[in-house]
Amino acid sequence: MSGNMAFAIELFGQGVANGLMYSLVALGFVLIYKATDAINFAQGEFVMIAGIVISALASAAYEFPLWLALFAGLIFMVVFNIALERVVLRPLIGRPIVAIIMATIGLAFILRGIGPMVFGAAPRGLKLPIEDFPIIIGPFFFTPIQLLGAGISIIFLVIFGWFFLKTRKGIAMRAVADSHQVSGAMGINVERYFALAWVMAGIVAMLGGVLWGSASGVDTQLALVGLKVFPVVILGGLDSIIGVIVGGIIIGVAEALAAGFIDPYVGGGTKDFTPYVLMIIMLMIRPYGLLGRKLIERI
Amino acid sequence: MYYRESGYYKTDYKSDMSLYPLPISRFAAFSLLVLFFLAAPVVMNEYYLTLLSLVAIATVGALGLNILLGYAGQLSIGHAAFMSVGAYTAANLATKFDLPFLITLPAGGLMAAAIGIVVGVPSLRIKGVYLAIATLAAQFIIEWIINHSPEISGGAQASIEVPRPTLLGEKLESPVELYYFLLIVAVIAVIATQNLIRSRIGRAFVAIRDQDIAAEIIGISVFKYKLYAFAISSFYAGVTGVLYTYYLGIASYEQFQLGVSIDYLAMVIIGGLGSILGSVFGAFFISLLPIAIRLFMESVGSIFVEPDVLAQSISQLRQILFGVLIIVFLIVEPDGLNRLWINIRNYFRVWPFSH
């Protein structure tokens, strides 16, 4: 029994670390939803394309030093997302939700095609200059990349939480999310804040691409991390930044425990399945999530 | 003057309620039937007939999704999962109980409808984004359940071989026979949808889509009709799954993954939401797009790029073009191909006196 317990604790630690990295990806989604009311089905592909660009630049083909590759990746994501907002999302403002969802799905297809076509489809590694030894904290056992990922996630979640609560731009952004018309009438440049939200999502996706890329290698499979975003944001609440942390940790722990304890009995695959079951349950009880605003309409 | 639209006075209820009230629409429907039933099998070789069969299958599925999304306004990203439910129901019935095709086809549809009702239940409480994500979850959960229960999926490869369909004692084996059968099913689906939409149920769907609270106030049971929408749409999906399974000769969950759901969403959006003709256009467009791209790339692309490079990038190019087309249609022509067709028709309707 104690062996089981130790195993559970071990899985718990892994789950928390992975969950915080999910939070980082989900944060991009929440930022966009919070500011523009748009649902971004391409968040996973943003992460993927950032990972592909950075790893390709850092690889033998281009031989950028790592810091330059990271910087180039950052610039790329910022420029790309500004263009994206301008060309694709802005014409769709005010259209039904299905239009925006389909547009981002179309975007996901484009990114999945362009990434491998420009930089080659072969999987690549993304090596960060950190040691590759396990770190043991109490009963937990982490790889350095997990700790780094969790740390970066927490730092950025705190920064963005502070940004939305305390800064002038953050408050303006929340106003824009509440009502485009009213915030426009109050003198807020709505379109600029839309662009800002997409840029922030791009920056977060770039970080996610670096972390997930160095944790699990870079190819188009990296985009699958985007599928974990939905359970995380539904659990935490679509418009809550703290909810992203909570949801991420819950999903991370749940899938680690499911993979550890249920997989042997059913023959695998529960890792991808459990988050969605949790999400369905949450949708039935509290569709707005643990920490989201209760804006949902009932009929 | 069969093409005139004025001067036809309806003097009894029968002519007022007929499905094609104008001579021009009767003529158009009739000539389309002649084209597809008589001309196509004569003119086309088997390869193109197979493509048309695929279009016929896709038409049924696209109609189903359009009822749900275009008419009732409920977003579903799990359409392919319902297809897989229909497919595996039919495959199991056909292999384990040796039931004939005419029973497994509706059985697959009904089973999918039952599952569709279960998935539709949350639509009472949630809508928009939340419903989209809930149906996405349904897609994964149904896929996982089928994949992980050997009783349903038939063991290791999660695929079941089905016998060739038999109809009235006749085995449908050649592409021509299959084509005729699938075409008949697609035509039935089109006419059934046309009738559904102008019935009480169809109008209730449209009322719910346009304003659910107003619909509730004028006495439409929103919950009941939302479930109807899910059930009917899933029935179509289930039938699509069965047809596809018999068409391929094998039921495999790989044929019904998330990408297929997205293909069907693209069909109804590119074709035109809330339009039956649009569903057919969309089915043609999305089913033939990969083939058109391949032909185009092989003929034009090979001039510019070396063939082996081309072969590598063809699937990626297809994805890119697919995404670009979806986005372009959403931005430039939100009402889809159907709107383009209506514009062309309206131009010629008053031609040459356009003012």
XYZ file of C-alpha atoms in Angstrom, chain B:
355
model
C -42.113 29.767 -71.194
C -41.140 27.262 -68.551
C -38.516 29.538 -67.028
C -40.922 32.292 -66.005
C -41.601 32.664 -62.322
C -44.736 34.750 -62.497
C -48.232 33.949 -63.629
C -48.591 30.640 -61.817
C -51.617 30.945 -59.626
C -52.066 28.310 -57.009
C -55.714 27.384 -56.876
C -55.607 24.476 -54.448
C -53.659 23.521 -51.338
C -51.858 20.723 -53.087
C -50.118 22.979 -55.558
C -49.445 25.547 -52.847
C -47.668 22.982 -50.713
C -45.768 21.187 -53.420
C -42.041 20.847 -52.914
C -41.150 22.392 -56.265
C -43.878 24.937 -56.941
C -42.434 26.499 -60.074
C -42.005 24.795 -63.446
C -38.417 25.994 -63.570
C -37.545 24.281 -60.298
C -39.299 21.094 -61.387
C -37.383 21.256 -64.627
C -34.101 21.850 -62.801
C -34.667 19.000 -60.351
C -35.676 16.666 -63.138
C -32.717 17.512 -65.318
C -30.314 17.066 -62.405
C -31.772 13.615 -61.824
C -31.366 12.778 -65.506
C -27.817 14.094 -65.423
C -26.746 12.051 -62.436
C -28.802 8.921 -63.023
C -28.525 8.500 -66.756
C -25.782 10.680 -68.150
C -23.074 10.352 -65.479
C -22.705 6.532 -65.535
C -22.560 6.556 -69.323
C -20.088 9.387 -69.728
C -17.810 8.790 -66.763
C -15.442 5.946 -66.155
C -15.385 4.000 -62.914
C -12.853 6.225 -61.207
C -15.024 9.298 -61.529
C -18.099 7.342 -60.485
C -16.262 6.363 -57.309
C -15.574 10.020 -56.657
C -19.234 10.848 -57.208
C -20.148 8.072 -54.779
C -17.937 9.702 -52.165
C -19.670 12.996 -52.844
C -23.055 11.307 -52.381
C -21.967 9.934 -49.001
C -20.589 13.302 -47.949
C -23.825 14.977 -49.023
C -25.805 12.955 -46.488
C -23.398 13.866 -43.702
C -23.250 17.513 -44.680
C -27.043 17.733 -44.745
C -27.120 16.312 -41.227
C -24.610 18.823 -39.918
C -26.374 21.652 -41.719
C -29.653 20.777 -40.005
C -27.904 21.066 -36.671
C -25.634 24.029 -37.327
C -27.307 25.896 -40.156
C -30.940 25.501 -39.177
C -30.986 24.856 -35.436
C -27.851 26.893 -34.738
C -26.167 24.337 -32.479
C -22.452 23.971 -33.066
C -21.076 20.452 -33.096
C -17.441 19.451 -33.530
C -18.277 15.796 -32.962
C -20.060 14.916 -36.181
C -17.549 12.238 -37.131
C -18.013 10.498 -33.791
C -21.673 9.934 -34.601
C -20.628 8.533 -37.928
C -18.378 6.067 -36.162
C -21.288 5.053 -33.901
C -23.400 4.299 -36.975
C -20.528 2.557 -38.697
C -19.702 0.208 -35.827
C -23.368 -0.511 -35.092
C -23.928 -1.575 -38.677
C -20.678 -3.520 -38.855
C -21.449 -5.446 -35.675
C -25.008 -6.193 -36.721
C -23.852 -7.296 -40.145
C -21.067 -9.570 -38.942
C -22.478 -10.955 -35.685
C -26.154 -11.275 -36.546
C -25.836 -11.489 -40.292
C -28.469 -8.824 -40.785
C -29.060 -7.459 -44.270
C -28.049 -4.032 -45.365
C -31.564 -2.600 -45.348
C -31.769 -3.235 -41.598
C -28.237 -2.250 -40.607
C -28.503 1.075 -42.426
C -31.388 2.512 -40.382
C -30.127 0.702 -37.275
C -26.810 2.518 -37.545
C -28.662 5.768 -37.965
C -30.938 5.151 -34.980
C -28.059 4.169 -32.722
C -26.211 7.337 -33.688
C -29.393 9.322 -33.025
C -29.651 7.803 -29.542
C -26.055 8.749 -28.767
C -26.698 12.139 -30.340
C -29.538 12.757 -27.891
C -27.217 11.964 -24.993
C -24.629 14.399 -26.315
C -27.365 16.926 -27.016
C -28.618 17.006 -23.439
C -25.969 19.507 -22.311
C -27.172 21.844 -25.079
C -30.005 22.787 -22.757
C -27.588 24.313 -20.317
C -24.787 25.512 -22.489
C -24.387 27.124 -25.841
C -21.916 28.703 -28.191
C -18.346 28.115 -27.140
C -19.242 25.749 -24.358
C -21.318 23.560 -26.630
C -18.523 23.510 -29.184
C -16.074 22.313 -26.561
C -18.564 19.796 -25.148
C -19.076 18.231 -28.566
C -15.322 18.200 -29.048
C -15.138 16.202 -25.833
C -17.845 13.888 -27.149
C -15.720 13.285 -30.210
C -12.747 12.187 -28.116
C -14.755 10.191 -25.605
C -16.758 8.252 -28.206
C -13.586 7.600 -30.169
C -11.814 6.368 -27.056
C -14.684 4.143 -25.937
C -14.980 2.504 -29.345
C -11.250 2.088 -29.581
C -10.960 0.559 -26.118
C -13.861 -1.863 -26.076
C -13.073 -4.934 -28.161
C -16.760 -5.954 -28.115
C -17.546 -2.916 -30.234
C -14.442 -2.410 -32.247
C -13.612 -6.007 -32.993
C -10.202 -6.393 -31.405
C -6.696 -5.307 -32.089
C -6.896 -3.055 -35.111
C -10.250 -1.653 -33.963
C -11.679 -2.425 -37.371
C -14.342 -4.810 -38.647
C -14.637 -6.054 -42.173
C -18.159 -5.929 -43.484
C -19.606 -7.983 -46.346
C -20.615 -6.280 -49.563
C -24.115 -4.852 -49.239
C -26.938 -6.878 -50.730
C -30.097 -5.233 -51.933
C -33.172 -7.207 -53.033
C -31.064 -10.313 -53.379
C -28.570 -8.497 -55.566
C -25.019 -7.974 -54.393
C -23.819 -4.408 -54.945
C -20.331 -5.004 -56.163
C -19.412 -2.934 -59.143
C -18.793 0.802 -58.686
C -21.776 1.517 -60.926
C -24.188 -0.398 -58.702
C -22.791 1.219 -55.602
C -22.989 4.598 -57.262
C -26.670 4.154 -58.057
C -27.453 3.017 -54.570
C -25.560 5.875 -52.870
C -27.095 8.360 -55.263
C -30.587 7.175 -54.371
C -29.805 7.493 -50.669
C -28.408 10.991 -51.191
C -31.486 12.040 -53.184
C -33.764 10.685 -50.472
C -31.722 12.591 -47.882
C -32.008 15.833 -49.866
C -35.764 15.526 -50.341
C -36.289 14.473 -46.724
C -34.334 17.516 -45.546
C -36.272 19.824 -47.843
C -39.482 18.550 -46.355
C -38.158 18.620 -42.803
C -37.161 22.248 -43.066
C -40.593 23.461 -44.124
C -42.354 21.361 -41.517
C -43.246 22.385 -37.985
C -39.978 20.955 -36.706
C -37.837 22.770 -39.246
C -39.478 26.088 -38.508
C -39.011 25.536 -34.804
C -35.295 24.943 -35.505
C -35.010 28.227 -37.344
C -36.865 30.042 -34.560
C -34.469 28.631 -31.973
C -31.466 29.569 -34.078
C -32.612 33.140 -34.565
C -33.685 33.877 -30.998
C -34.018 31.085 -28.502
C -35.727 33.157 -25.850
C -38.288 34.450 -28.333
C -38.838 30.888 -29.534
C -39.497 29.767 -25.993
C -42.001 32.592 -25.530
C -44.029 31.726 -28.618
C -44.449 28.234 -27.279
C -41.633 26.201 -28.777
C -40.121 23.764 -26.350
C -36.506 24.729 -26.887
C -35.106 21.703 -25.129
C -37.264 19.270 -27.076
C -36.395 20.781 -30.418
C -32.718 21.031 -29.625
C -32.751 17.330 -28.873
C -34.655 16.744 -32.122
C -31.958 18.659 -33.940
C -29.218 16.567 -32.364
C -31.114 13.339 -32.980
C -31.903 14.071 -36.621
C -28.431 15.358 -37.339
C -26.848 12.334 -35.687
C -29.186 10.040 -37.610
C -27.865 11.497 -40.839
C -24.344 11.151 -39.509
C -24.963 7.543 -38.531
C -26.309 6.748 -41.983
C -23.264 8.445 -43.478
C -21.046 6.273 -41.332
C -22.851 3.107 -42.415
C -22.654 4.062 -46.081
C -18.989 4.866 -45.789
C -18.314 1.596 -44.006
C -20.015 -0.439 -46.707
C -18.336 1.659 -49.342
C -14.900 0.896 -47.924
C -15.799 -2.627 -46.863
C -14.334 -2.011 -43.421
C -15.368 -0.155 -40.283
C -12.379 1.614 -38.826
C -12.307 4.372 -36.255
C -9.508 6.043 -38.154
C -12.029 7.082 -40.777
C -13.988 9.079 -38.235
C -11.509 11.192 -36.328
C -11.554 14.856 -35.435
C -10.277 15.854 -38.862
C -13.391 14.398 -40.470
C -15.620 16.422 -38.166
C -13.736 19.487 -39.285
C -14.085 18.471 -42.937
C -17.838 18.373 -42.507
C -17.864 21.708 -40.706
C -15.915 23.101 -43.633
C -18.469 21.616 -46.023
C -21.435 23.332 -44.450
C -19.595 26.616 -44.003
C -18.094 26.742 -47.484
C -21.343 25.427 -48.949
C -23.552 27.797 -47.040
C -25.115 27.588 -43.600
C -28.828 26.965 -43.575
C -29.024 25.894 -47.170
C -29.669 22.458 -48.611
C -28.181 23.228 -51.979
C -25.213 24.638 -50.077
C -24.675 21.305 -48.320
C -24.514 19.585 -51.687
C -22.121 22.214 -53.037
C -19.989 21.873 -49.928
C -19.929 18.088 -50.214
C -18.762 18.371 -53.818
C -16.212 21.016 -52.997
C -14.537 19.433 -49.996
C -14.655 15.866 -51.334
C -13.134 16.810 -54.654
C -10.715 19.427 -53.324
C -7.890 16.987 -52.445
C -8.144 15.381 -55.864
C -8.254 18.722 -57.618
C -5.215 19.894 -55.678
C -3.317 16.749 -56.508
C -4.131 16.977 -60.199
C -3.244 20.640 -60.220
C 0.041 20.105 -58.415
C 1.009 17.198 -60.631
C 0.340 19.113 -63.817
C 1.278 22.711 -62.983
C 3.475 22.231 -59.930
C 5.823 19.844 -61.662
C 6.868 22.637 -64.001
C 8.316 24.643 -61.129
C 9.413 22.079 -58.568
C 11.141 18.761 -58.831
C 8.762 15.797 -58.575
C 10.242 14.275 -55.406
C 10.080 17.599 -53.554
C 6.516 17.925 -54.779
C 5.514 14.495 -53.543
C 6.783 15.404 -50.081
C 5.007 18.684 -49.802
C 1.717 17.773 -51.455
C -0.085 16.831 -48.247
C 1.182 19.978 -46.546
C 0.087 22.088 -49.476
C -3.317 20.504 -49.242
C -3.602 21.448 -45.594
C -2.524 24.992 -46.297
C -4.942 25.405 -49.180
C -7.746 23.882 -47.157
C -7.155 26.338 -44.325
C -6.814 29.282 -46.682
C -10.068 28.380 -48.433
C -11.968 28.166 -45.147
C -10.671 31.550 -44.023
C -11.228 33.220 -47.405
C -14.795 31.983 -47.559
C -15.478 33.101 -44.003
C -14.193 36.580 -44.678
C -15.209 37.186 -48.279
C -18.380 35.149 -48.715
C -19.833 34.147 -45.333
C -22.911 32.643 -46.944
C -20.784 30.306 -48.945
C -21.096 28.774 -52.374
C -24.859 28.893 -52.129
C -24.742 32.681 -52.064
C -22.480 32.699 -55.130
C -24.975 30.497 -56.930
C -27.884 32.748 -55.918
C -25.998 35.796 -57.168
C -25.363 34.127 -60.511
C -28.969 33.010 -60.735
C -30.314 36.431 -59.890
C -28.115 37.974 -62.510
C -29.464 35.732 -65.230
C -33.008 35.834 -63.925
C -33.424 39.417 -65.107
C -30.826 39.329 -67.812
C -30.392 41.385 -69.950
C -32.521 43.958 -68.115
C -30.705 44.203 -64.832
C -32.447 47.350 -63.611
